[in-house]
Amino acid sequence: MKVKNKELKIVFFAVMILFAIFLMAPIIMLLVKSVWKDGFSFEFYASVIGQNGFFTALKNSFQIAAASAVTATVLAFIIAYGVHYTSLPKWFKSCISFIATLPMFLPTITYGFAIIYSFGKQGLLTRLLGRQLFDIYGFAGLFVGYVIYTVPVAFLLIHNTMEFIDKKTLIVSKAMGDHTVSTFWIAVLRPLLGTLAGAFIQAFFLCFTDFGIPASVGGNYEVIATMLYNQMLGGIPDFNRGAVIAMIMLIPSVGSICILQILERFNIRYNRISQAELRKNAARDFGWGCSSVLISIFIVSIFAVIFVVPFVEEWPYKTGFSFEHFAEVFQDSELLSVYGHSIFMAACTAFLGTLIAYGAALITARSSLSNGYKKAIESIALITNAIPGMVLGVAYLFVFSGTSLQNTFLLMIICNIVHYFSTPYLMMKNSLSKMNAGWETTAMLMGDSWVKTILRVVTPNALSSLIEVFSYYFINAMVTISALIFIAGARTMVLTTMIKQLQYVNRFNEVFVLSLLILATNLIAKAVFSKLANHKLLTSKQ
Amino acid sequence: MLELNNIKKSYDGVPVLKDICLKVNDGEIISILGPSGCGKTTLLNLILGIVDADDGQILYHGEDLTHVPMEKRGFNIVFQDYALFPNLNVYKNITYGLKNKPNVSSKEEVEELIDLLGLREHLSKRIDQLSGGQKQRVALARTMVMKPRILLLDEPLSALDGVIKESIKERIKTIAREYNLTTIIVTHDPEEALTLSDRVLIINQGTISQYAKPEEIVHKPKNDFVKRFILNQLEIKRNNIYALFGDNTRLAVETGGVSLL
């Protein structure tokens, strides 16, 4: 037992040191910056709060985030219900699930441009419908973008819980004489309440802290995220005031994570999951089928433009088919090297991130280390979950500017690992804690050392989860922009930050080509990783 | 009396139930017994009304129920995994149906059920604080409050261990007797079926192998399947128990002439 603890302690301290330098220090620095310039003072807070338009931006952020989060949760619920509670054909269900998660594979900044090119004055949909549906700059544009951005997250959360709801309660409720509404409440809605609230808060958090969408369609509708960006990288950068805005952005984020923790306790747990036969109901299937199709069309129609614009000569004036833009991008060595950077950064993030998440999860799920150690890891996961990417990026700017880490890939990779740590860690912990608790003891009795046991028994059995974690890190590193915008340098450009640059010079054809590249890369990566993960799962079951 | 006439059901062209004919008398306890995949759960679902038959008729006291939806048939079921509502406590689970039909059971009747099933001390507990046997009794009480015309039980004992199994068995018998309630139980355990019910329906590959009283099945098994799959198991058990108690006479296997050794 002593030996086992020693190795795990090494893992523990390695993880601790990493997060001390790259999470705690930057956040403390941020706090200091917000109250310190030649002495302690609250003047920056006072000046930011007193600034013209600050409260409007704050109110705007809250309003738009809340409206989008409610809508996204409702839409996600409708799709998830269609998947779990109807007898629609299997291919249809996989199709709508796929479309519901599709936006995850694209950077948020692309949604903005997709909205401009779909609903704008010369947009694809505007042209098809013959008139502009709404003014895209401002509330409406942000709303559409945020909804699309958060539907996938809300859908995955709801989808996951629905899988674990005992479907037989539907039959019991009917047999007890409940009306449709009561049945819906007791067998579907009530067990989902915690998750629905969780999905709303998660979506709210994402909207509140996202930078990509307001960067493209915000217009004059200022939100906190754009304010922060302008303060830091705008005409007259003011780091102290930037720090204050970052701190203010942190408050609702921390708040929402606290609420999520509390909600966790309200979640209903079914200890058995049983599949009941759903009754035949053509009207139900038709109704949910149509609603899901409408939502899917809505999502796809906005993205359709990404597939159209790069393939025409010059949108919107010359609409003949052309490969020219692709050819240009592929001949542009700068753009190609940016693509290489992205792949490199995503792969490194995925590899190192998976290692760190695995190490941390081993401590909490499969060790006899005392509770203090485990709590420390848990709190790290919680904090990373509550820190918006933009805040992290700004904080890194303060700490690492002027050091040899400034503008390096290493810093960007670590930033991504820290930023996205929470979900991979929880995925790993879940999967490790489900494994037989006696493995280490058994293997040790057979003469294995702890390291050997981990390598020979635990890792092979955790392989499919490890692959999933790898895939999660990879895809997120490909699409993330909020933190990187502050720390990527001229020589460490990645696709998302490049898109932001191209926006300045109005090279939208390239923007869409690059977006397509990201999408294609992510879809291929996802397909390959799922195949690998399933393969591992099957072979280990045999 | 419940009557099933020429019931047929297939899934994707694969027949699961072929021409099932069956009569169940009022107040009788019937067990549907068979190996996994023989169609017993489908039969249960057909009677309950969540699955439609492809062909055939279901009659109850002469009334044709074949196309009557589940909630109008007045039958009720206790699932193997109980399907209790985890957000409600024991008492609220038991009285759940009274919200919809306040007059179906009187207060005294509910109290009587609670005592009969020994749930008095657990009423304010949450579902996840209960043991398997306690959950089973809560689910049974919740269903009984609705005064079902027929009580269906899906593997009621499979998740329970030893002593609790026997006690639940007794409760089921008591309830059926007290309320003169037609009870249909699905099980894969021959011992359970033969000791719990008045008649046993043995199903194999979608057809009825034998439908008779337990004694008759033991002493006059109708075919090879009944002998090999049903009686064989019981005989092994019997011999093990004889061996355990030191009675080594080895009453080997006269029944049906099947050799065990």
PDB file of C-alpha atoms in Angstrom, chain A residues 166 168-179 182-183 185-187 190-191 268-274 276-280, chain B residues 11 45 48-51 69-71 75-77 79 81-88 96-97 99-101 135 142-143 146 154 159:
ATOM      1  CA  ASP A 166     -37.007   4.335 -16.056  1.00  0.00           C
ATOM      2  CA  LYS A 168     -41.664   1.739 -17.209  1.00  0.00           C
ATOM      3  CA  THR A 169     -42.921   4.584 -15.038  1.00  0.00           C
ATOM      4  CA  LEU A 170     -44.797   5.702 -18.170  1.00  0.00           C
ATOM      5  CA  ILE A 171     -46.808   2.488 -18.143  1.00  0.00           C
ATOM      6  CA  VAL A 172     -47.330   2.528 -14.388  1.00  0.00           C
ATOM      7  CA  SER A 173     -48.572   6.098 -14.534  1.00  0.00           C
ATOM      8  CA  LYS A 174     -51.012   5.218 -17.340  1.00  0.00           C
ATOM      9  CA  ALA A 175     -52.177   2.110 -15.513  1.00  0.00           C
ATOM     10  CA  MET A 176     -52.839   4.295 -12.469  1.00  0.00           C
ATOM     11  CA  GLY A 177     -55.254   6.334 -14.555  1.00  0.00           C
ATOM     12  CA  ASP A 178     -53.102   9.418 -15.117  1.00  0.00           C
ATOM     13  CA  HIS A 179     -53.974  11.758 -17.958  1.00  0.00           C
ATOM     14  CA  SER A 182     -49.868  13.975 -15.504  1.00  0.00           C
ATOM     15  CA  THR A 183     -47.975  11.101 -17.107  1.00  0.00           C
ATOM     16  CA  TRP A 185     -45.052  15.263 -15.600  1.00  0.00           C
ATOM     17  CA  ILE A 186     -44.365  12.261 -13.367  1.00  0.00           C
ATOM     18  CA  ALA A 187     -42.559  10.040 -15.874  1.00  0.00           C
ATOM     19  CA  ARG A 190     -40.207  15.570 -13.036  1.00  0.00           C
ATOM     20  CA  PRO A 191     -37.205  13.227 -13.301  1.00  0.00           C
ATOM     21  CA  ILE A 268     -33.230  11.712  -9.310  1.00  0.00           C
ATOM     22  CA  ARG A 269     -31.307   8.515  -9.523  1.00  0.00           C
ATOM     23  CA  TYR A 270     -32.849   5.363 -10.859  1.00  0.00           C
ATOM     24  CA  ASN A 271     -30.820   2.368  -9.829  1.00  0.00           C
ATOM     25  CA  ARG A 272     -32.060   0.306 -12.708  1.00  0.00           C
ATOM     26  CA  ILE A 273     -32.757   1.307 -16.229  1.00  0.00           C
ATOM     27  CA  SER A 274     -35.286  -0.712 -18.083  1.00  0.00           C
ATOM     28  CA  ALA A 276     -40.235  -0.555 -21.762  1.00  0.00           C
ATOM     29  CA  GLU A 277     -42.120  -1.084 -24.918  1.00  0.00           C
ATOM     30  CA  LEU A 278     -43.446   2.258 -26.095  1.00  0.00           C
ATOM     31  CA  ARG A 279     -46.997   2.186 -27.175  1.00  0.00           C
ATOM     32  CA  LYS A 280     -47.900   2.712 -30.767  1.00  0.00           C
TER      33      LYS A 280
ATOM     34  CA  TYR B  11     -41.786  -8.988 -34.368  1.00  0.00           C
ATOM     35  CA  ASN B  45     -47.586  -7.191 -22.203  1.00  0.00           C
ATOM     36  CA  LEU B  48     -51.729  -5.718 -19.897  1.00  0.00           C
ATOM     37  CA  GLY B  49     -52.450  -3.957 -23.178  1.00  0.00           C
ATOM     38  CA  ILE B  50     -49.164  -2.288 -24.080  1.00  0.00           C
ATOM     39  CA  VAL B  51     -48.647  -4.603 -27.020  1.00  0.00           C
ATOM     40  CA  PRO B  69     -56.298   0.484 -24.475  1.00  0.00           C
ATOM     41  CA  MET B  70     -54.308  -0.419 -21.395  1.00  0.00           C
ATOM     42  CA  GLU B  71     -55.702   2.184 -19.050  1.00  0.00           C
ATOM     43  CA  PHE B  75     -55.603  -4.560 -15.142  1.00  0.00           C
ATOM     44  CA  ASN B  76     -52.437  -3.537 -13.372  1.00  0.00           C
ATOM     45  CA  ILE B  77     -48.851  -4.614 -13.170  1.00  0.00           C
ATOM     46  CA  PHE B  79     -42.644  -4.631 -12.755  1.00  0.00           C
ATOM     47  CA  ASP B  81     -37.685  -3.413 -11.176  1.00  0.00           C
ATOM     48  CA  TYR B  82     -40.746  -1.936  -9.448  1.00  0.00           C
ATOM     49  CA  ALA B  83     -40.782   1.374 -11.409  1.00  0.00           C
ATOM     50  CA  LEU B  84     -41.442   3.327  -8.224  1.00  0.00           C
ATOM     51  CA  PHE B  85     -41.405   7.110  -8.528  1.00  0.00           C
ATOM     52  CA  PRO B  86     -38.130   8.129  -6.883  1.00  0.00           C
ATOM     53  CA  ASN B  87     -39.244  11.682  -6.154  1.00  0.00           C
ATOM     54  CA  LEU B  88     -42.154  10.553  -3.965  1.00  0.00           C
ATOM     55  CA  TYR B  96     -50.434   7.734  -6.173  1.00  0.00           C
ATOM     56  CA  GLY B  97     -53.463   6.408  -8.052  1.00  0.00           C
ATOM     57  CA  LYS B  99     -55.284  11.365  -7.077  1.00  0.00           C
ATOM     58  CA  ASN B 100     -56.951  10.179 -10.234  1.00  0.00           C
ATOM     59  CA  LYS B 101     -59.596   7.932  -8.714  1.00  0.00           C
ATOM     60  CA  LYS B 135     -39.637  -1.871  -2.707  1.00  0.00           C
ATOM     61  CA  ARG B 142     -49.412   0.868  -4.980  1.00  0.00           C
ATOM     62  CA  THR B 143     -50.951  -1.469  -7.529  1.00  0.00           C
ATOM     63  CA  MET B 146     -56.145   0.580  -7.642  1.00  0.00           C
ATOM     64  CA  ASP B 154     -43.294  -9.525 -13.840  1.00  0.00           C
ATOM     65  CA  ALA B 159     -34.343  -9.643  -7.535  1.00  0.00           C
TER      66      ALA B 159
END
